[in-house]
């Protein structure tokens, strides 16, 4: 990767420029977050080679792809508003939101054509992409190991007739070249997918260099190992910035209702034709959704996953909202204690 960049190479656009007035622009440098580690972030700008900043309380909300304004000493000034944002509920029992990436133009949702092939998982990633209002491309890897590639591509295409689907062999540069139309100068492409689906292999082929360590999936279940351990962006020869993320064995949705609705637009359209406005699509009379399932126009699996993702995002969103309210109350309490302490000191 080159050590110096132009703002256009980094994806700077009018969306970000209009957030900075002329007077402020004279005294700041715009820098993009290229990688995030626990203790520091790596930044790129047009004024100096790659450099790092320590993660402080002011920078905890910064994620890969963000644009920051820095002062003349390259100290943090402020975070610019994002054109898009990927996030999820933190893995495990934590009640908090985890930021994944910001300011993405296209997302490659990677799914392998082995035992990892899973339509419901693809729908989960599509909900995330639609919530972020980022164009998704489904990339089916390990095409060289699959005997029914066309059938699997057709299954994915049936999720949405307008969905872009590409089957590739991640080890074959000519095969991977089918993804290059989305990788133009100044574009940012995120690569998302579960562990073991071949994301790192795909990225190495797109970059043309072994920048990411790769590992084989276990043969018995096709489960992969985490060969990528942090989120980082890499510059392609075609000019795009390619963002790699660790494999996600758990992708919990939160604050994602519109994304789920957009992903299951066919179910939503059918639901509007049900006799009852509050139809649960179980055994109610006049249920258009169940009629479509009976006529083989809608897979039962798709309805079940739609309902599952709606319940999940609603539950997680409620938990996050409760956590935010608790934090607000705690902050108010701290401010009141500080105010009272200050008042007493003045009285003394």
PDB file of C-alpha atoms in Angstrom, residues 45-320:
ATOM      1  CA  UNK A  45      -4.398  11.716   4.592  1.00  0.00           C
ATOM      2  CA  UNK A  46      -2.807  13.778   1.821  1.00  0.00           C
ATOM      3  CA  UNK A  47      -0.390  15.586   4.140  1.00  0.00           C
ATOM      4  CA  UNK A  48       1.785  12.772   5.537  1.00  0.00           C
ATOM      5  CA  UNK A  49       2.337   8.982   5.406  1.00  0.00           C
ATOM      6  CA  UNK A  50       0.180   6.587   7.388  1.00  0.00           C
ATOM      7  CA  UNK A  51       0.161   7.422  11.102  1.00  0.00           C
ATOM      8  CA  UNK A  52      -1.650   6.405  14.272  1.00  0.00           C
ATOM      9  CA  UNK A  53      -3.623   8.088  17.028  1.00  0.00           C
ATOM     10  CA  UNK A  54      -4.222   6.620  20.473  1.00  0.00           C
ATOM     11  CA  UNK A  55      -7.849   5.737  21.133  1.00  0.00           C
ATOM     12  CA  UNK A  56      -9.254   8.235  23.630  1.00  0.00           C
ATOM     13  CA  UNK A  57     -12.778   8.773  24.925  1.00  0.00           C
ATOM     14  CA  UNK A  58     -13.346  11.176  22.039  1.00  0.00           C
ATOM     15  CA  UNK A  59     -12.360   8.516  19.502  1.00  0.00           C
ATOM     16  CA  UNK A  60     -14.235   5.490  20.853  1.00  0.00           C
ATOM     17  CA  UNK A  61     -17.021   6.043  18.302  1.00  0.00           C
ATOM     18  CA  UNK A  62     -14.625   6.071  15.327  1.00  0.00           C
ATOM     19  CA  UNK A  63     -14.650   3.019  13.073  1.00  0.00           C
ATOM     20  CA  UNK A  64     -12.953   1.927   9.861  1.00  0.00           C
ATOM     21  CA  UNK A  65     -13.944   4.167   6.963  1.00  0.00           C
ATOM     22  CA  UNK A  66     -14.722   7.198   9.111  1.00  0.00           C
ATOM     23  CA  UNK A  67     -13.479  10.674   8.163  1.00  0.00           C
ATOM     24  CA  UNK A  68     -11.886  12.772  10.906  1.00  0.00           C
ATOM     25  CA  UNK A  69     -10.794  16.389  10.988  1.00  0.00           C
ATOM     26  CA  UNK A  70      -7.399  17.001  12.603  1.00  0.00           C
ATOM     27  CA  UNK A  71      -5.756  20.258  13.617  1.00  0.00           C
ATOM     28  CA  UNK A  72      -2.343  21.454  12.426  1.00  0.00           C
ATOM     29  CA  UNK A  73      -0.654  19.222  14.994  1.00  0.00           C
ATOM     30  CA  UNK A  74      -2.697  16.246  13.759  1.00  0.00           C
ATOM     31  CA  UNK A  75      -4.746  16.110  16.932  1.00  0.00           C
ATOM     32  CA  UNK A  76      -8.391  15.060  16.749  1.00  0.00           C
ATOM     33  CA  UNK A  77     -10.934  17.845  16.165  1.00  0.00           C
ATOM     34  CA  UNK A  78     -14.185  16.125  15.191  1.00  0.00           C
ATOM     35  CA  UNK A  79     -15.787  13.192  13.409  1.00  0.00           C
ATOM     36  CA  UNK A  80     -17.672  13.920  10.175  1.00  0.00           C
ATOM     37  CA  UNK A  81     -21.198  12.620   9.605  1.00  0.00           C
ATOM     38  CA  UNK A  82     -21.336   9.301   7.795  1.00  0.00           C
ATOM     39  CA  UNK A  83     -22.898   8.515   4.449  1.00  0.00           C
ATOM     40  CA  UNK A  84     -23.480   4.936   5.634  1.00  0.00           C
ATOM     41  CA  UNK A  85     -22.822   2.864   8.739  1.00  0.00           C
ATOM     42  CA  UNK A  86     -22.701  -0.867   9.415  1.00  0.00           C
ATOM     43  CA  UNK A  87     -23.285  -1.953  12.994  1.00  0.00           C
ATOM     44  CA  UNK A  88     -24.539  -4.927  14.956  1.00  0.00           C
ATOM     45  CA  UNK A  89     -25.337  -5.893  18.500  1.00  0.00           C
ATOM     46  CA  UNK A  90     -22.067  -6.865  20.173  1.00  0.00           C
ATOM     47  CA  UNK A  91     -21.463 -10.596  20.195  1.00  0.00           C
ATOM     48  CA  UNK A  92     -22.332 -12.569  23.309  1.00  0.00           C
ATOM     49  CA  UNK A  93     -24.355 -11.192  26.205  1.00  0.00           C
ATOM     50  CA  UNK A  94     -23.085  -7.606  25.965  1.00  0.00           C
ATOM     51  CA  UNK A  95     -25.874  -5.042  25.664  1.00  0.00           C
ATOM     52  CA  UNK A  96     -24.143  -2.599  23.364  1.00  0.00           C
ATOM     53  CA  UNK A  97     -23.807  -1.740  19.688  1.00  0.00           C
ATOM     54  CA  UNK A  98     -20.616  -2.586  17.828  1.00  0.00           C
ATOM     55  CA  UNK A  99     -19.638  -0.437  14.852  1.00  0.00           C
ATOM     56  CA  UNK A 100     -18.335  -2.392  11.863  1.00  0.00           C
ATOM     57  CA  UNK A 101     -17.581   0.114   9.081  1.00  0.00           C
ATOM     58  CA  UNK A 102     -18.593   3.543   7.805  1.00  0.00           C
ATOM     59  CA  UNK A 103     -18.897   5.379   4.486  1.00  0.00           C
ATOM     60  CA  UNK A 104     -19.162   2.259   2.325  1.00  0.00           C
ATOM     61  CA  UNK A 105     -20.282   2.349  -1.332  1.00  0.00           C
ATOM     62  CA  UNK A 106     -20.712  -1.396  -1.948  1.00  0.00           C
ATOM     63  CA  UNK A 107     -20.659  -4.468   0.280  1.00  0.00           C
ATOM     64  CA  UNK A 108     -19.513  -7.866  -0.949  1.00  0.00           C
ATOM     65  CA  UNK A 109     -21.525 -10.375   1.097  1.00  0.00           C
ATOM     66  CA  UNK A 110     -19.377 -13.496   0.874  1.00  0.00           C
ATOM     67  CA  UNK A 111     -20.849 -16.975   1.194  1.00  0.00           C
ATOM     68  CA  UNK A 112     -19.069 -20.157   0.150  1.00  0.00           C
ATOM     69  CA  UNK A 113     -20.536 -22.884  -2.040  1.00  0.00           C
ATOM     70  CA  UNK A 114     -19.667 -25.685   0.394  1.00  0.00           C
ATOM     71  CA  UNK A 115     -21.390 -26.686   3.621  1.00  0.00           C
ATOM     72  CA  UNK A 116     -21.384 -22.999   4.630  1.00  0.00           C
ATOM     73  CA  UNK A 117     -23.984 -22.151   1.958  1.00  0.00           C
ATOM     74  CA  UNK A 118     -26.982 -20.756   3.828  1.00  0.00           C
ATOM     75  CA  UNK A 119     -29.789 -18.630   2.386  1.00  0.00           C
ATOM     76  CA  UNK A 120     -30.999 -17.481   5.807  1.00  0.00           C
ATOM     77  CA  UNK A 121     -27.520 -16.193   6.656  1.00  0.00           C
ATOM     78  CA  UNK A 122     -27.377 -14.316   3.359  1.00  0.00           C
ATOM     79  CA  UNK A 123     -30.731 -12.695   4.210  1.00  0.00           C
ATOM     80  CA  UNK A 124     -29.292 -11.626   7.580  1.00  0.00           C
ATOM     81  CA  UNK A 125     -26.380  -9.835   5.866  1.00  0.00           C
ATOM     82  CA  UNK A 126     -28.746  -8.307   3.301  1.00  0.00           C
ATOM     83  CA  UNK A 127     -30.806  -6.806   6.134  1.00  0.00           C
ATOM     84  CA  UNK A 128     -27.621  -5.201   7.459  1.00  0.00           C
ATOM     85  CA  UNK A 129     -26.752  -3.820   4.011  1.00  0.00           C
ATOM     86  CA  UNK A 130     -30.245  -2.476   3.363  1.00  0.00           C
ATOM     87  CA  UNK A 131     -30.347  -0.803   6.785  1.00  0.00           C
ATOM     88  CA  UNK A 132     -27.068   0.940   5.927  1.00  0.00           C
ATOM     89  CA  UNK A 133     -28.466   1.821   2.471  1.00  0.00           C
ATOM     90  CA  UNK A 134     -25.420   0.264   0.782  1.00  0.00           C
ATOM     91  CA  UNK A 135     -25.640  -1.715  -2.461  1.00  0.00           C
ATOM     92  CA  UNK A 136     -24.989  -5.424  -1.774  1.00  0.00           C
ATOM     93  CA  UNK A 137     -23.313  -7.908  -4.107  1.00  0.00           C
ATOM     94  CA  UNK A 138     -23.557 -11.568  -3.138  1.00  0.00           C
ATOM     95  CA  UNK A 139     -20.211 -13.241  -3.810  1.00  0.00           C
ATOM     96  CA  UNK A 140     -20.368 -17.034  -3.803  1.00  0.00           C
ATOM     97  CA  UNK A 141     -16.848 -18.366  -3.323  1.00  0.00           C
ATOM     98  CA  UNK A 142     -15.271 -21.799  -3.821  1.00  0.00           C
ATOM     99  CA  UNK A 143     -17.111 -22.234  -7.127  1.00  0.00           C
ATOM    100  CA  UNK A 144     -14.405 -24.688  -8.173  1.00  0.00           C
ATOM    101  CA  UNK A 145     -15.485 -27.037  -5.369  1.00  0.00           C
ATOM    102  CA  UNK A 146     -19.202 -27.021  -6.198  1.00  0.00           C
ATOM    103  CA  UNK A 147     -20.957 -29.298  -8.682  1.00  0.00           C
ATOM    104  CA  UNK A 148     -24.188 -27.287  -8.882  1.00  0.00           C
ATOM    105  CA  UNK A 149     -23.045 -23.659  -9.073  1.00  0.00           C
ATOM    106  CA  UNK A 150     -25.855 -22.539 -11.390  1.00  0.00           C
ATOM    107  CA  UNK A 151     -28.495 -24.023  -9.084  1.00  0.00           C
ATOM    108  CA  UNK A 152     -27.050 -22.289  -6.019  1.00  0.00           C
ATOM    109  CA  UNK A 153     -26.824 -18.965  -7.879  1.00  0.00           C
ATOM    110  CA  UNK A 154     -30.480 -19.376  -8.882  1.00  0.00           C
ATOM    111  CA  UNK A 155     -31.483 -20.010  -5.266  1.00  0.00           C
ATOM    112  CA  UNK A 156     -29.810 -16.776  -4.172  1.00  0.00           C
ATOM    113  CA  UNK A 157     -31.256 -14.838  -7.107  1.00  0.00           C
ATOM    114  CA  UNK A 158     -34.754 -15.904  -6.060  1.00  0.00           C
ATOM    115  CA  UNK A 159     -34.320 -13.897  -2.860  1.00  0.00           C
ATOM    116  CA  UNK A 160     -34.514 -10.737  -4.996  1.00  0.00           C
ATOM    117  CA  UNK A 161     -34.638 -10.590  -8.788  1.00  0.00           C
ATOM    118  CA  UNK A 162     -32.632  -7.329  -8.702  1.00  0.00           C
ATOM    119  CA  UNK A 163     -29.872  -8.755  -6.498  1.00  0.00           C
ATOM    120  CA  UNK A 164     -26.362  -8.917  -7.968  1.00  0.00           C
ATOM    121  CA  UNK A 165     -24.915 -12.420  -7.562  1.00  0.00           C
ATOM    122  CA  UNK A 166     -21.451 -13.582  -8.658  1.00  0.00           C
ATOM    123  CA  UNK A 167     -19.934 -17.057  -8.237  1.00  0.00           C
ATOM    124  CA  UNK A 168     -16.130 -17.031  -8.192  1.00  0.00           C
ATOM    125  CA  UNK A 169     -13.057 -19.081  -7.464  1.00  0.00           C
ATOM    126  CA  UNK A 170     -11.143 -16.888  -5.030  1.00  0.00           C
ATOM    127  CA  UNK A 171      -7.829 -18.366  -6.143  1.00  0.00           C
ATOM    128  CA  UNK A 172      -8.391 -17.502  -9.823  1.00  0.00           C
ATOM    129  CA  UNK A 173      -7.655 -13.861 -10.722  1.00  0.00           C
ATOM    130  CA  UNK A 174      -9.678 -14.096 -13.948  1.00  0.00           C
ATOM    131  CA  UNK A 175     -12.695 -15.380 -12.023  1.00  0.00           C
ATOM    132  CA  UNK A 176     -12.388 -12.699  -9.342  1.00  0.00           C
ATOM    133  CA  UNK A 177     -12.098 -10.026 -12.062  1.00  0.00           C
ATOM    134  CA  UNK A 178     -15.895 -10.173 -12.410  1.00  0.00           C
ATOM    135  CA  UNK A 179     -16.026  -8.095  -9.216  1.00  0.00           C
ATOM    136  CA  UNK A 180     -13.853  -5.258 -10.536  1.00  0.00           C
ATOM    137  CA  UNK A 181     -16.734  -3.128 -11.938  1.00  0.00           C
ATOM    138  CA  UNK A 182     -17.578  -2.216  -8.324  1.00  0.00           C
ATOM    139  CA  UNK A 183     -13.968  -1.326  -7.498  1.00  0.00           C
ATOM    140  CA  UNK A 184     -13.411   2.031  -9.213  1.00  0.00           C
ATOM    141  CA  UNK A 185     -11.240   4.930  -8.046  1.00  0.00           C
ATOM    142  CA  UNK A 186     -12.404   6.449  -4.778  1.00  0.00           C
ATOM    143  CA  UNK A 187     -14.980   3.719  -4.087  1.00  0.00           C
ATOM    144  CA  UNK A 188     -14.993   1.866  -0.784  1.00  0.00           C
ATOM    145  CA  UNK A 189     -15.983  -1.790  -0.816  1.00  0.00           C
ATOM    146  CA  UNK A 190     -16.551  -3.744   2.398  1.00  0.00           C
ATOM    147  CA  UNK A 191     -16.164  -7.526   2.483  1.00  0.00           C
ATOM    148  CA  UNK A 192     -18.462  -9.200   5.020  1.00  0.00           C
ATOM    149  CA  UNK A 193     -19.094 -12.840   5.745  1.00  0.00           C
ATOM    150  CA  UNK A 194     -18.773 -15.672   8.214  1.00  0.00           C
ATOM    151  CA  UNK A 195     -15.523 -17.364   9.158  1.00  0.00           C
ATOM    152  CA  UNK A 196     -14.212 -19.847   6.625  1.00  0.00           C
ATOM    153  CA  UNK A 197     -16.041 -18.557   3.544  1.00  0.00           C
ATOM    154  CA  UNK A 198     -12.841 -17.400   1.830  1.00  0.00           C
ATOM    155  CA  UNK A 199     -12.879 -13.656   2.449  1.00  0.00           C
ATOM    156  CA  UNK A 200      -9.126 -13.330   2.940  1.00  0.00           C
ATOM    157  CA  UNK A 201      -8.398 -15.433  -0.161  1.00  0.00           C
ATOM    158  CA  UNK A 202     -10.771 -13.266  -2.157  1.00  0.00           C
ATOM    159  CA  UNK A 203      -9.162 -10.059  -0.894  1.00  0.00           C
ATOM    160  CA  UNK A 204      -5.668 -11.327  -1.697  1.00  0.00           C
ATOM    161  CA  UNK A 205      -6.768 -12.020  -5.270  1.00  0.00           C
ATOM    162  CA  UNK A 206      -8.442  -8.623  -5.623  1.00  0.00           C
ATOM    163  CA  UNK A 207      -5.400  -6.814  -4.233  1.00  0.00           C
ATOM    164  CA  UNK A 208      -2.965  -9.013  -6.147  1.00  0.00           C
ATOM    165  CA  UNK A 209      -0.842  -9.687  -3.072  1.00  0.00           C
ATOM    166  CA  UNK A 210      -0.926 -11.943  -0.004  1.00  0.00           C
ATOM    167  CA  UNK A 211      -1.795  -9.183   2.450  1.00  0.00           C
ATOM    168  CA  UNK A 212      -4.083 -11.400   4.517  1.00  0.00           C
ATOM    169  CA  UNK A 213      -3.132 -14.720   6.065  1.00  0.00           C
ATOM    170  CA  UNK A 214      -5.425 -17.515   4.901  1.00  0.00           C
ATOM    171  CA  UNK A 215      -6.345 -20.790   6.539  1.00  0.00           C
ATOM    172  CA  UNK A 216      -8.281 -23.853   5.481  1.00  0.00           C
ATOM    173  CA  UNK A 217     -11.748 -24.635   6.768  1.00  0.00           C
ATOM    174  CA  UNK A 218     -12.360 -27.812   8.751  1.00  0.00           C
ATOM    175  CA  UNK A 219     -13.465 -30.515   6.347  1.00  0.00           C
ATOM    176  CA  UNK A 220     -16.146 -32.006   8.588  1.00  0.00           C
ATOM    177  CA  UNK A 221     -18.273 -28.872   8.849  1.00  0.00           C
ATOM    178  CA  UNK A 222     -16.609 -26.213   6.658  1.00  0.00           C
ATOM    179  CA  UNK A 223     -16.214 -24.014   9.743  1.00  0.00           C
ATOM    180  CA  UNK A 224     -13.372 -21.585   9.307  1.00  0.00           C
ATOM    181  CA  UNK A 225     -10.803 -20.092  11.617  1.00  0.00           C
ATOM    182  CA  UNK A 226     -10.465 -16.346  12.201  1.00  0.00           C
ATOM    183  CA  UNK A 227      -7.586 -15.514   9.840  1.00  0.00           C
ATOM    184  CA  UNK A 228      -8.457 -11.799   9.955  1.00  0.00           C
ATOM    185  CA  UNK A 229      -8.358 -10.342  13.469  1.00  0.00           C
ATOM    186  CA  UNK A 230      -8.966  -6.615  12.907  1.00  0.00           C
ATOM    187  CA  UNK A 231     -10.789  -4.342  10.489  1.00  0.00           C
ATOM    188  CA  UNK A 232      -8.581  -2.656   7.903  1.00  0.00           C
ATOM    189  CA  UNK A 233      -8.700  -1.066   4.435  1.00  0.00           C
ATOM    190  CA  UNK A 234      -6.378  -1.770   1.522  1.00  0.00           C
ATOM    191  CA  UNK A 235      -5.861   0.164  -1.718  1.00  0.00           C
ATOM    192  CA  UNK A 236      -6.497  -1.782  -4.929  1.00  0.00           C
ATOM    193  CA  UNK A 237      -4.653  -1.175  -8.198  1.00  0.00           C
ATOM    194  CA  UNK A 238      -8.025  -0.202  -9.703  1.00  0.00           C
ATOM    195  CA  UNK A 239      -8.261   2.602  -7.147  1.00  0.00           C
ATOM    196  CA  UNK A 240     -10.874   1.245  -4.756  1.00  0.00           C
ATOM    197  CA  UNK A 241     -10.400   0.850  -1.026  1.00  0.00           C
ATOM    198  CA  UNK A 242     -11.166  -2.696   0.062  1.00  0.00           C
ATOM    199  CA  UNK A 243     -12.245  -3.159   3.663  1.00  0.00           C
ATOM    200  CA  UNK A 244     -11.745  -6.533   5.330  1.00  0.00           C
ATOM    201  CA  UNK A 245     -13.427  -7.512   8.581  1.00  0.00           C
ATOM    202  CA  UNK A 246     -13.015 -10.508  10.916  1.00  0.00           C
ATOM    203  CA  UNK A 247     -15.339 -13.404  10.170  1.00  0.00           C
ATOM    204  CA  UNK A 248     -18.632 -13.134  12.062  1.00  0.00           C
ATOM    205  CA  UNK A 249     -19.892 -16.308  13.661  1.00  0.00           C
ATOM    206  CA  UNK A 250     -22.575 -14.249  15.370  1.00  0.00           C
ATOM    207  CA  UNK A 251     -24.341 -11.391  13.596  1.00  0.00           C
ATOM    208  CA  UNK A 252     -27.078 -10.104  15.884  1.00  0.00           C
ATOM    209  CA  UNK A 253     -29.291  -7.432  14.338  1.00  0.00           C
ATOM    210  CA  UNK A 254     -30.388  -4.333  16.245  1.00  0.00           C
ATOM    211  CA  UNK A 255     -32.034  -1.071  15.107  1.00  0.00           C
ATOM    212  CA  UNK A 256     -32.507  -2.819  11.773  1.00  0.00           C
ATOM    213  CA  UNK A 257     -36.264  -2.970  11.168  1.00  0.00           C
ATOM    214  CA  UNK A 258     -36.207  -1.092   7.868  1.00  0.00           C
ATOM    215  CA  UNK A 259     -33.369  -3.317   6.672  1.00  0.00           C
ATOM    216  CA  UNK A 260     -35.344  -6.469   7.452  1.00  0.00           C
ATOM    217  CA  UNK A 261     -38.446  -5.053   5.757  1.00  0.00           C
ATOM    218  CA  UNK A 262     -36.458  -4.162   2.629  1.00  0.00           C
ATOM    219  CA  UNK A 263     -34.840  -7.611   2.514  1.00  0.00           C
ATOM    220  CA  UNK A 264     -38.231  -9.331   2.694  1.00  0.00           C
ATOM    221  CA  UNK A 265     -40.150  -6.953   0.426  1.00  0.00           C
ATOM    222  CA  UNK A 266     -42.025  -9.891  -1.138  1.00  0.00           C
ATOM    223  CA  UNK A 267     -43.338 -11.020   2.266  1.00  0.00           C
ATOM    224  CA  UNK A 268     -44.278  -7.436   3.141  1.00  0.00           C
ATOM    225  CA  UNK A 269     -46.206  -7.070  -0.126  1.00  0.00           C
ATOM    226  CA  UNK A 270     -48.111 -10.298   0.505  1.00  0.00           C
ATOM    227  CA  UNK A 271     -48.860  -9.257   4.087  1.00  0.00           C
ATOM    228  CA  UNK A 272     -50.615  -6.136   2.824  1.00  0.00           C
ATOM    229  CA  UNK A 273     -53.076  -8.420   1.029  1.00  0.00           C
ATOM    230  CA  UNK A 274     -54.058 -10.358   4.171  1.00  0.00           C
ATOM    231  CA  UNK A 275     -57.660 -10.024   5.350  1.00  0.00           C
ATOM    232  CA  UNK A 276     -56.611  -8.776   8.787  1.00  0.00           C
ATOM    233  CA  UNK A 277     -54.179  -5.916   9.288  1.00  0.00           C
ATOM    234  CA  UNK A 278     -52.673  -7.626  12.348  1.00  0.00           C
ATOM    235  CA  UNK A 279     -52.365 -11.036  10.672  1.00  0.00           C
ATOM    236  CA  UNK A 280     -49.579 -13.144  12.186  1.00  0.00           C
ATOM    237  CA  UNK A 281     -49.445 -15.384   9.088  1.00  0.00           C
ATOM    238  CA  UNK A 282     -50.189 -18.539  11.039  1.00  0.00           C
ATOM    239  CA  UNK A 283     -53.704 -19.981  10.636  1.00  0.00           C
ATOM    240  CA  UNK A 284     -55.767 -16.817  10.203  1.00  0.00           C
ATOM    241  CA  UNK A 285     -58.426 -16.923   7.463  1.00  0.00           C
ATOM    242  CA  UNK A 286     -57.602 -14.881   4.381  1.00  0.00           C
ATOM    243  CA  UNK A 287     -53.838 -14.924   4.981  1.00  0.00           C
ATOM    244  CA  UNK A 288     -52.168 -14.110   1.674  1.00  0.00           C
ATOM    245  CA  UNK A 289     -48.760 -15.161   2.995  1.00  0.00           C
ATOM    246  CA  UNK A 290     -49.903 -18.672   3.904  1.00  0.00           C
ATOM    247  CA  UNK A 291     -51.725 -18.920   0.571  1.00  0.00           C
ATOM    248  CA  UNK A 292     -48.467 -18.097  -1.237  1.00  0.00           C
ATOM    249  CA  UNK A 293     -46.663 -20.785   0.764  1.00  0.00           C
ATOM    250  CA  UNK A 294     -49.393 -23.338  -0.092  1.00  0.00           C
ATOM    251  CA  UNK A 295     -49.029 -22.455  -3.784  1.00  0.00           C
ATOM    252  CA  UNK A 296     -45.205 -22.770  -3.623  1.00  0.00           C
ATOM    253  CA  UNK A 297     -44.871 -19.060  -4.430  1.00  0.00           C
ATOM    254  CA  UNK A 298     -43.091 -18.375  -1.126  1.00  0.00           C
ATOM    255  CA  UNK A 299     -40.782 -20.767   0.763  1.00  0.00           C
ATOM    256  CA  UNK A 300     -41.817 -21.441   4.355  1.00  0.00           C
ATOM    257  CA  UNK A 301     -38.150 -20.996   5.321  1.00  0.00           C
ATOM    258  CA  UNK A 302     -38.259 -17.392   4.094  1.00  0.00           C
ATOM    259  CA  UNK A 303     -41.323 -16.495   6.183  1.00  0.00           C
ATOM    260  CA  UNK A 304     -39.793 -18.114   9.250  1.00  0.00           C
ATOM    261  CA  UNK A 305     -36.503 -16.252   8.838  1.00  0.00           C
ATOM    262  CA  UNK A 306     -38.363 -12.964   8.258  1.00  0.00           C
ATOM    263  CA  UNK A 307     -40.268 -13.406  11.516  1.00  0.00           C
ATOM    264  CA  UNK A 308     -37.123 -14.537  13.347  1.00  0.00           C
ATOM    265  CA  UNK A 309     -35.088 -11.498  12.262  1.00  0.00           C
ATOM    266  CA  UNK A 310     -37.922  -9.089  13.126  1.00  0.00           C
ATOM    267  CA  UNK A 311     -38.182 -10.575  16.631  1.00  0.00           C
ATOM    268  CA  UNK A 312     -34.416 -10.513  17.092  1.00  0.00           C
ATOM    269  CA  UNK A 313     -33.913  -6.915  16.021  1.00  0.00           C
ATOM    270  CA  UNK A 314     -36.907  -5.796  18.119  1.00  0.00           C
ATOM    271  CA  UNK A 315     -35.566  -7.562  21.221  1.00  0.00           C
ATOM    272  CA  UNK A 316     -32.015  -6.269  20.755  1.00  0.00           C
ATOM    273  CA  UNK A 317     -33.208  -2.744  19.922  1.00  0.00           C
ATOM    274  CA  UNK A 318     -35.261  -2.647  23.121  1.00  0.00           C
ATOM    275  CA  UNK A 319     -32.248  -3.832  25.151  1.00  0.00           C
ATOM    276  CA  UNK A 320     -30.007  -1.189  23.597  1.00  0.00           C
TER     277      UNK A 320
END
